[in-house]
PDB file of C-alpha atoms in Angstrom:
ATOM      1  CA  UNK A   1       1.051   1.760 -16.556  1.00 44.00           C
ATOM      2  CA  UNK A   2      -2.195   0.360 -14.817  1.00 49.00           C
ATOM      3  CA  UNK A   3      -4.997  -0.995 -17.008  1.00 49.00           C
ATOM      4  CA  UNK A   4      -8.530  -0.207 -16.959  1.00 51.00           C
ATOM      5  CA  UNK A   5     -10.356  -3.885 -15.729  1.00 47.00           C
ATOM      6  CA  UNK A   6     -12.339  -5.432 -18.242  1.00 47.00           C
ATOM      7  CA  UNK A   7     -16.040  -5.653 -16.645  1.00 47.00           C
ATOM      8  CA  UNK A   8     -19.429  -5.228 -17.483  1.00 45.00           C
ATOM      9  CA  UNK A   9     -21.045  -2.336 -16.591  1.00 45.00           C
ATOM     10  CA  UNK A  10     -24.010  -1.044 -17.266  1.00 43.00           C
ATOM     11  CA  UNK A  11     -24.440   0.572 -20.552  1.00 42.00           C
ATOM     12  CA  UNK A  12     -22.789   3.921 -21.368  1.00 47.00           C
ATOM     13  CA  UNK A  13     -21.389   4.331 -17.353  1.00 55.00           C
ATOM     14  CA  UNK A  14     -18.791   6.870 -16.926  1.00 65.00           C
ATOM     15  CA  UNK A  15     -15.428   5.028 -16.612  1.00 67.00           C
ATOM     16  CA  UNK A  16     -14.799   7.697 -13.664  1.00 71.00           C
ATOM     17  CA  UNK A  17     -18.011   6.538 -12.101  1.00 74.00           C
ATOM     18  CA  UNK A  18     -17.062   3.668  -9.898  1.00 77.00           C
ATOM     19  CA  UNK A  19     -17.694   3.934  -5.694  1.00 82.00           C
ATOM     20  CA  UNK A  20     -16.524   1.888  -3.112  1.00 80.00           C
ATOM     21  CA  UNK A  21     -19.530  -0.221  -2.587  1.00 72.00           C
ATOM     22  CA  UNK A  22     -18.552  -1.125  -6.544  1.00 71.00           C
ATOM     23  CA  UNK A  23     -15.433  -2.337  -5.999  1.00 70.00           C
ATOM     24  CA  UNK A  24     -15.934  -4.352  -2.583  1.00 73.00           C
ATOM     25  CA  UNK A  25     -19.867  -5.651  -3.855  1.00 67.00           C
ATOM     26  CA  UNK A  26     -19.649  -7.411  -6.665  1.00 62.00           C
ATOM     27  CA  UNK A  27     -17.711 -10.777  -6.856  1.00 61.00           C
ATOM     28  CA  UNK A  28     -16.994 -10.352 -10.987  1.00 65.00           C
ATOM     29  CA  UNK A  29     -14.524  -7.762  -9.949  1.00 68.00           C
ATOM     30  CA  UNK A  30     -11.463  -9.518 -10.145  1.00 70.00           C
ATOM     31  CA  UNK A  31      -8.119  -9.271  -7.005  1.00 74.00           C
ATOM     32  CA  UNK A  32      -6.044  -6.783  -6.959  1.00 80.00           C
ATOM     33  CA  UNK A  33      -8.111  -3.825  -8.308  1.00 89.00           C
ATOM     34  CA  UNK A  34      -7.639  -0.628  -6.854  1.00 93.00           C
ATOM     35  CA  UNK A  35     -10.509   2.410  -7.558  1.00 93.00           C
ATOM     36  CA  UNK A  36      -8.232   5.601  -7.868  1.00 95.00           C
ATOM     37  CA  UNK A  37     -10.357   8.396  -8.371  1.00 95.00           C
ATOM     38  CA  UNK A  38     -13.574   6.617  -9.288  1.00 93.00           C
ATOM     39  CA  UNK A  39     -11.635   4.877 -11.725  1.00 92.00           C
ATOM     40  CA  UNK A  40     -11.332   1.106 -11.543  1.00 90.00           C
ATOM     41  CA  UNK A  41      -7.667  -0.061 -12.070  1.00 91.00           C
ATOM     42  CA  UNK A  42      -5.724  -3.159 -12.149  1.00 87.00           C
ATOM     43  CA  UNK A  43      -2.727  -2.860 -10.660  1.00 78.00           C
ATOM     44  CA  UNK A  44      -0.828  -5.195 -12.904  1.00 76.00           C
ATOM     45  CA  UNK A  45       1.697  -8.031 -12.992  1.00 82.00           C
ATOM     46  CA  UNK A  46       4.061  -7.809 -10.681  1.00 85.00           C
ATOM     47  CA  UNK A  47       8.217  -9.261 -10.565  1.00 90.00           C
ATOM     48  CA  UNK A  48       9.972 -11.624  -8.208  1.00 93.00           C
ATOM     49  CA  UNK A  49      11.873  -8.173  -6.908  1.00 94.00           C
ATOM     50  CA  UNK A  50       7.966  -7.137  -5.802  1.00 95.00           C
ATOM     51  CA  UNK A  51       7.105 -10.252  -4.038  1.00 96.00           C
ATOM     52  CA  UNK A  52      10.448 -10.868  -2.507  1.00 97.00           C
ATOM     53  CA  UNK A  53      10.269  -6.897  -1.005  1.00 98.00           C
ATOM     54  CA  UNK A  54       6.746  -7.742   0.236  1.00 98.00           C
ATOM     55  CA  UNK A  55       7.774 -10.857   2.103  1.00 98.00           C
ATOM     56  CA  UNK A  56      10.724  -9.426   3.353  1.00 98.00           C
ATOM     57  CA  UNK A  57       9.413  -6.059   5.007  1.00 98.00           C
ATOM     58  CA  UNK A  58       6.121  -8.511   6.457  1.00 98.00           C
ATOM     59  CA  UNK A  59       8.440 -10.663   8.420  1.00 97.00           C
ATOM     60  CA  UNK A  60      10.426  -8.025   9.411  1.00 97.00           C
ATOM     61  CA  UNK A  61       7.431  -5.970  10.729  1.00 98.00           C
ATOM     62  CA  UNK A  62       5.597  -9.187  12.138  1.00 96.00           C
ATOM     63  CA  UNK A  63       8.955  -9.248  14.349  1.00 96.00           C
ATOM     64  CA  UNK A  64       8.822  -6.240  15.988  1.00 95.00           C
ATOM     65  CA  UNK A  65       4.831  -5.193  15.381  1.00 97.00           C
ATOM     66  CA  UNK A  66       3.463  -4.251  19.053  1.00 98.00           C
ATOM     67  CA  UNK A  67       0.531  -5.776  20.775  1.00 97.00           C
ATOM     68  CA  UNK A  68      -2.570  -3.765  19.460  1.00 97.00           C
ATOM     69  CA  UNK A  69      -1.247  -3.832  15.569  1.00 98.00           C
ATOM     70  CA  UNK A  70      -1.274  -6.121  12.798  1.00 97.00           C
ATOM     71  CA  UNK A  71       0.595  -6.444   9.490  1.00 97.00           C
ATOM     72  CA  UNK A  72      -0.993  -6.931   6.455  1.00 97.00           C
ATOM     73  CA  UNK A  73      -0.481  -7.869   2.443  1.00 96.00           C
ATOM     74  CA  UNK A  74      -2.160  -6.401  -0.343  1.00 94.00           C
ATOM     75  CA  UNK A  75      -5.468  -4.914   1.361  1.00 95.00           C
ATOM     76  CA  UNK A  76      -7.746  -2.329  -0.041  1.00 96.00           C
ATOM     77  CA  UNK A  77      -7.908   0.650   2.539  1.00 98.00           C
ATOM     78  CA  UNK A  78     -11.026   2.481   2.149  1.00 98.00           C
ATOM     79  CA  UNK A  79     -10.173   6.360   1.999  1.00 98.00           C
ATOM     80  CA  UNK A  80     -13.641   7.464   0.717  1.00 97.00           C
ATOM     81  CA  UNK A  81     -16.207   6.851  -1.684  1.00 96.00           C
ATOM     82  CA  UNK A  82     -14.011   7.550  -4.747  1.00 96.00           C
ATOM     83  CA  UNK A  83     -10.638   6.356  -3.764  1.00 98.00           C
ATOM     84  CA  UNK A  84      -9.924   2.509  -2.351  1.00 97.00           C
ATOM     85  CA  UNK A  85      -6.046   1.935  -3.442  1.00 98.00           C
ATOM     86  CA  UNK A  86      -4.683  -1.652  -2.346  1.00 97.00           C
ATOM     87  CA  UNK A  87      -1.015  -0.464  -0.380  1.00 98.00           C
ATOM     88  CA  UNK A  88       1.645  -3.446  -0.823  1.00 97.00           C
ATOM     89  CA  UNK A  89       1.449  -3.905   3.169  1.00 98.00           C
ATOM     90  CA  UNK A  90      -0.221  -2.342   6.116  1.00 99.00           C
ATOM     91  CA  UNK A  91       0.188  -1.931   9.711  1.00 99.00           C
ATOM     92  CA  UNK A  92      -3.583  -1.669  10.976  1.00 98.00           C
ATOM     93  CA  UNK A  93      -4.815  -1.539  14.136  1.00 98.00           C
ATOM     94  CA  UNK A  94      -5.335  -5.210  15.582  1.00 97.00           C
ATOM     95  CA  UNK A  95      -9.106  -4.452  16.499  1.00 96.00           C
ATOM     96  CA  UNK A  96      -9.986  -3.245  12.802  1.00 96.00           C
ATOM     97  CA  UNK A  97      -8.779  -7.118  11.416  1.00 93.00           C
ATOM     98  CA  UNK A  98     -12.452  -8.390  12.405  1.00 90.00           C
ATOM     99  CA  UNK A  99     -12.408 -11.298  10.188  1.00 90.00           C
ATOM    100  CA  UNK A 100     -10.710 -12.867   8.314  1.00 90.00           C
ATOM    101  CA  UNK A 101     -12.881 -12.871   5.253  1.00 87.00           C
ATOM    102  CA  UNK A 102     -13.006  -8.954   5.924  1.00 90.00           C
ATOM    103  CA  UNK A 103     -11.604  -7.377   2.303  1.00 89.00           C
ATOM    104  CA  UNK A 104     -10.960  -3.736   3.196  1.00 95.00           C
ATOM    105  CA  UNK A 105      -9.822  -1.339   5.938  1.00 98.00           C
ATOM    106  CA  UNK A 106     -10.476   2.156   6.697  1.00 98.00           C
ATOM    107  CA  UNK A 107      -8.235   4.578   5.854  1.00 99.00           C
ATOM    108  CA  UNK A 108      -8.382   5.752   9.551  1.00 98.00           C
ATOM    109  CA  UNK A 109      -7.451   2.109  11.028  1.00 99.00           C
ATOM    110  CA  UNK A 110      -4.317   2.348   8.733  1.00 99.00           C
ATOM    111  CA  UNK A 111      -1.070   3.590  10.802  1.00 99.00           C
ATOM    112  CA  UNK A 112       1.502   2.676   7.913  1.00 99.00           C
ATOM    113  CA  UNK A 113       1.248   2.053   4.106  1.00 99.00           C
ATOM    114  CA  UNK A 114       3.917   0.658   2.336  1.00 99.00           C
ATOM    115  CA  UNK A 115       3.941   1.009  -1.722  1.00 98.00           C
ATOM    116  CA  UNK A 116       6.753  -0.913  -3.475  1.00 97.00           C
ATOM    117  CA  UNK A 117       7.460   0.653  -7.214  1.00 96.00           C
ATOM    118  CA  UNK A 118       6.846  -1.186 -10.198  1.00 92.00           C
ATOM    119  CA  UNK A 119       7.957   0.220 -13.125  1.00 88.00           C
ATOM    120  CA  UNK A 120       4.076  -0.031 -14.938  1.00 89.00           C
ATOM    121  CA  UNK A 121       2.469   2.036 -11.602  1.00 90.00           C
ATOM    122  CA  UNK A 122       5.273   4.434 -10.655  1.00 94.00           C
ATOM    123  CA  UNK A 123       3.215   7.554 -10.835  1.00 94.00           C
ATOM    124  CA  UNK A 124       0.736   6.078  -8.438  1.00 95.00           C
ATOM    125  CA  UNK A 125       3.283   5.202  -6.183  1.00 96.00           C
ATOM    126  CA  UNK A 126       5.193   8.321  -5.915  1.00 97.00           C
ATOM    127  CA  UNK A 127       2.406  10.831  -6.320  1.00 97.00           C
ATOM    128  CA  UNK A 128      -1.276   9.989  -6.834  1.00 98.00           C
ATOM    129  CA  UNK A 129      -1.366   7.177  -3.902  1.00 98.00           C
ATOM    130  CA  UNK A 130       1.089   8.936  -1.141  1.00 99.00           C
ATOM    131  CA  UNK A 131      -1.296  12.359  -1.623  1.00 98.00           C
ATOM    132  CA  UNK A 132      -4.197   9.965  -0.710  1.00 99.00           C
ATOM    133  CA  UNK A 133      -2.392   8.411   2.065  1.00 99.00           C
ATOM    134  CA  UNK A 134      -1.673  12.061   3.547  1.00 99.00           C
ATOM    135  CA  UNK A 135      -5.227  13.603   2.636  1.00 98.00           C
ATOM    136  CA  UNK A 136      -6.694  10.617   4.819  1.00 98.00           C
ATOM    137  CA  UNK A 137      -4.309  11.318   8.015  1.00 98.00           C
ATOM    138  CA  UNK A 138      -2.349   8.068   7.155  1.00 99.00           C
ATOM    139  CA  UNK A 139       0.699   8.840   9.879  1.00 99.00           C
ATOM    140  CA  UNK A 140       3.584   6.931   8.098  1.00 99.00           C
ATOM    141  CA  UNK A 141       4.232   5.703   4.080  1.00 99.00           C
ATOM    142  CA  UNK A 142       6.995   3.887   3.394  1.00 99.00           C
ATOM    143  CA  UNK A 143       8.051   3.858  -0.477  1.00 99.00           C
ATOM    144  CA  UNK A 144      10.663   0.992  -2.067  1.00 98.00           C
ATOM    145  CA  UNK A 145      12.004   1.332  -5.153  1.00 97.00           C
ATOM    146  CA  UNK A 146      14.588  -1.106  -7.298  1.00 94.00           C
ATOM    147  CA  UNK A 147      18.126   0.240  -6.807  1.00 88.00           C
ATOM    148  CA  UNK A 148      18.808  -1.579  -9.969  1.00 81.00           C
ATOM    149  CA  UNK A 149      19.802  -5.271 -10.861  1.00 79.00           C
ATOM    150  CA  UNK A 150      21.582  -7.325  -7.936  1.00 77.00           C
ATOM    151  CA  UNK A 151      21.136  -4.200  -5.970  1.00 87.00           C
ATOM    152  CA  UNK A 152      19.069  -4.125  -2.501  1.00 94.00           C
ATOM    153  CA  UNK A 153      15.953  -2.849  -1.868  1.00 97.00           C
ATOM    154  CA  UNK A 154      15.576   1.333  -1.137  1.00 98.00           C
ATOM    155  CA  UNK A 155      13.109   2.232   1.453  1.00 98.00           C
ATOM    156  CA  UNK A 156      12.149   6.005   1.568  1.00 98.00           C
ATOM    157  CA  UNK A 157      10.382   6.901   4.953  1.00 99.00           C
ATOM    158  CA  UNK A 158       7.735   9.850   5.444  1.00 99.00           C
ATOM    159  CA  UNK A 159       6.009  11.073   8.328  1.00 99.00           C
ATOM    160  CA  UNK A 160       2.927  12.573   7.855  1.00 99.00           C
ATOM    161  CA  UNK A 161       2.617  16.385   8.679  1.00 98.00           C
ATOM    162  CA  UNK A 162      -1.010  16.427  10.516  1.00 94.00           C
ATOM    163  CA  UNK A 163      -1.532  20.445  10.233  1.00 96.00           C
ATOM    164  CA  UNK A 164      -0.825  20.129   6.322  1.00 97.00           C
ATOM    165  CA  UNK A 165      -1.884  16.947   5.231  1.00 97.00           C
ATOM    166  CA  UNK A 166       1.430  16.387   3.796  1.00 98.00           C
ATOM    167  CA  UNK A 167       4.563  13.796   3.855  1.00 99.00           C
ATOM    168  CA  UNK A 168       8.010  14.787   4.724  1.00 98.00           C
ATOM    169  CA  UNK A 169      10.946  12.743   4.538  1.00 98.00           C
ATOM    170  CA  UNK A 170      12.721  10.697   7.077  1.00 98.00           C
ATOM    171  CA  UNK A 171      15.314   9.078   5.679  1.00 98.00           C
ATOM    172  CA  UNK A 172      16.304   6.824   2.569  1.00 98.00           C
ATOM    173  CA  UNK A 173      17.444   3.239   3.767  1.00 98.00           C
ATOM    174  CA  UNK A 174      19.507   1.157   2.231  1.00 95.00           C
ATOM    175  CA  UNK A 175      20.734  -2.669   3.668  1.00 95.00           C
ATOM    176  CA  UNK A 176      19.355  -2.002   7.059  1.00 98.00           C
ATOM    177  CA  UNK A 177      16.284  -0.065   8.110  1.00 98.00           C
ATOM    178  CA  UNK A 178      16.633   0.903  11.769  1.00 98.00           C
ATOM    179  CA  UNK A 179      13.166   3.166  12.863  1.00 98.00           C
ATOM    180  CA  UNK A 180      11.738   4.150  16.073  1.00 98.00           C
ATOM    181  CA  UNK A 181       8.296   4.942  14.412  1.00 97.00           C
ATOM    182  CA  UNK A 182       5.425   3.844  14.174  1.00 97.00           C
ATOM    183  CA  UNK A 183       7.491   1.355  16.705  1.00 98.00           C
ATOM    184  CA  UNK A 184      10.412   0.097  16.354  1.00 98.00           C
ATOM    185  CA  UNK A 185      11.742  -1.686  13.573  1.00 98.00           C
ATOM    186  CA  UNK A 186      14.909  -2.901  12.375  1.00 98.00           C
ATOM    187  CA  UNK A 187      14.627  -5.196   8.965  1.00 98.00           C
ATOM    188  CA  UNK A 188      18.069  -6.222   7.290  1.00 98.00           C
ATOM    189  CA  UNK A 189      17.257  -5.397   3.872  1.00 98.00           C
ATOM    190  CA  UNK A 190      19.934  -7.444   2.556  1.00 96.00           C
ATOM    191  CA  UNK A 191      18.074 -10.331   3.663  1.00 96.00           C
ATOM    192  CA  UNK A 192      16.435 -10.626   0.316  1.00 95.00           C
ATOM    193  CA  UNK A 193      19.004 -12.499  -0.949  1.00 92.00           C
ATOM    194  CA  UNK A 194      18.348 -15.510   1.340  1.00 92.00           C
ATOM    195  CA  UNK A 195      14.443 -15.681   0.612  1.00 89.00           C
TER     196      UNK A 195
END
């Protein structure tokens, strides 16, 4: 489960009260806070499995990532004034990485978010953060879950339907990922063992 952020606000504020501009403003606000809702939450430790999935889907996307797009780690995306989550990776649009002291993108620069599951945030993952995703017209989310111990990665694809504002499934991937959207990808998922 995600922790509320120690921090000082001012007296008696709503804990359901936070905005964007409170989240990317002030520098006491520690890395790797996501505002959910108005709520500021930490998105906790994380485990080798995490980091190792991370690194592994960024190098296989930096591979095959068009010109025009970039790949990203742990970025806030900006869906509106309430709701800033921090996606494991992104694929933005090249143009919208300005600088590279820049700490957010918008939602609608955002062509793929990728969540991978920790066990303390998997309610986010599956359901509060993919609706966001969808409600701000993010085309693809990619979700990675833990097959257990010694296992390999699981990627679950979804497309986003534009006339609903929902995800659909397009396939569950397991040792490879072969995709021809957003572009085309192939990762070896097995390659987690050699990192």
């Amino acid at each position: 489960m995600t922790t509320g952020i120690p921090h000082h606000p001012p007296a008696r504020r709503a804990p359901d009260s936070y905005t964007t501009h409170d989240l990317l403003a002030p520098p006491d606000i520690p890395a790797h806070v996501e505002l959910i809702d108005g709520c500021l939450l930490s998105q906790g430790r994380q485990t080798a499995f995490h980091s190792l999935v991370i690194d592994l889907l960024r190098v296989g996307l930096c591979r095959t990532v068009p010109p025009g797009l970039t790949a990203r780690c742990r970025m806030t995306v900006v869906i509106d004034k309430r709701n800033a989550p921090e996606p494991d990776l992104v694929i933005v649009q090249a143009a919208a990485a300005r600088s590279r002291d820049q700490p957010s993108f918008h939602a609608r620069d955002v062509l793929l978010a990728v969540e991978v599951v920790l066990p303390q945030s998997q309610a986010l993952d599956r359901d509060t953060k993919p609706r966001k995703y969808a409600d701000a017209g993010i085309p693809h989310f990619w979700r990675v879950e833990n097959d257990g111990p010694g296992r390999y990665p699981v990627v679950h694809v979804f497309g986003l339907d534009p006339a609903t504002r929902t995800y659909h499934p397009v396939g569950t991937f397991r040792e490879q990922l072969e995709l021809d959207a957003p572009f085309g990808i192939s990762i070896d998922l097995t390659e987690i063992d050699r990192l």
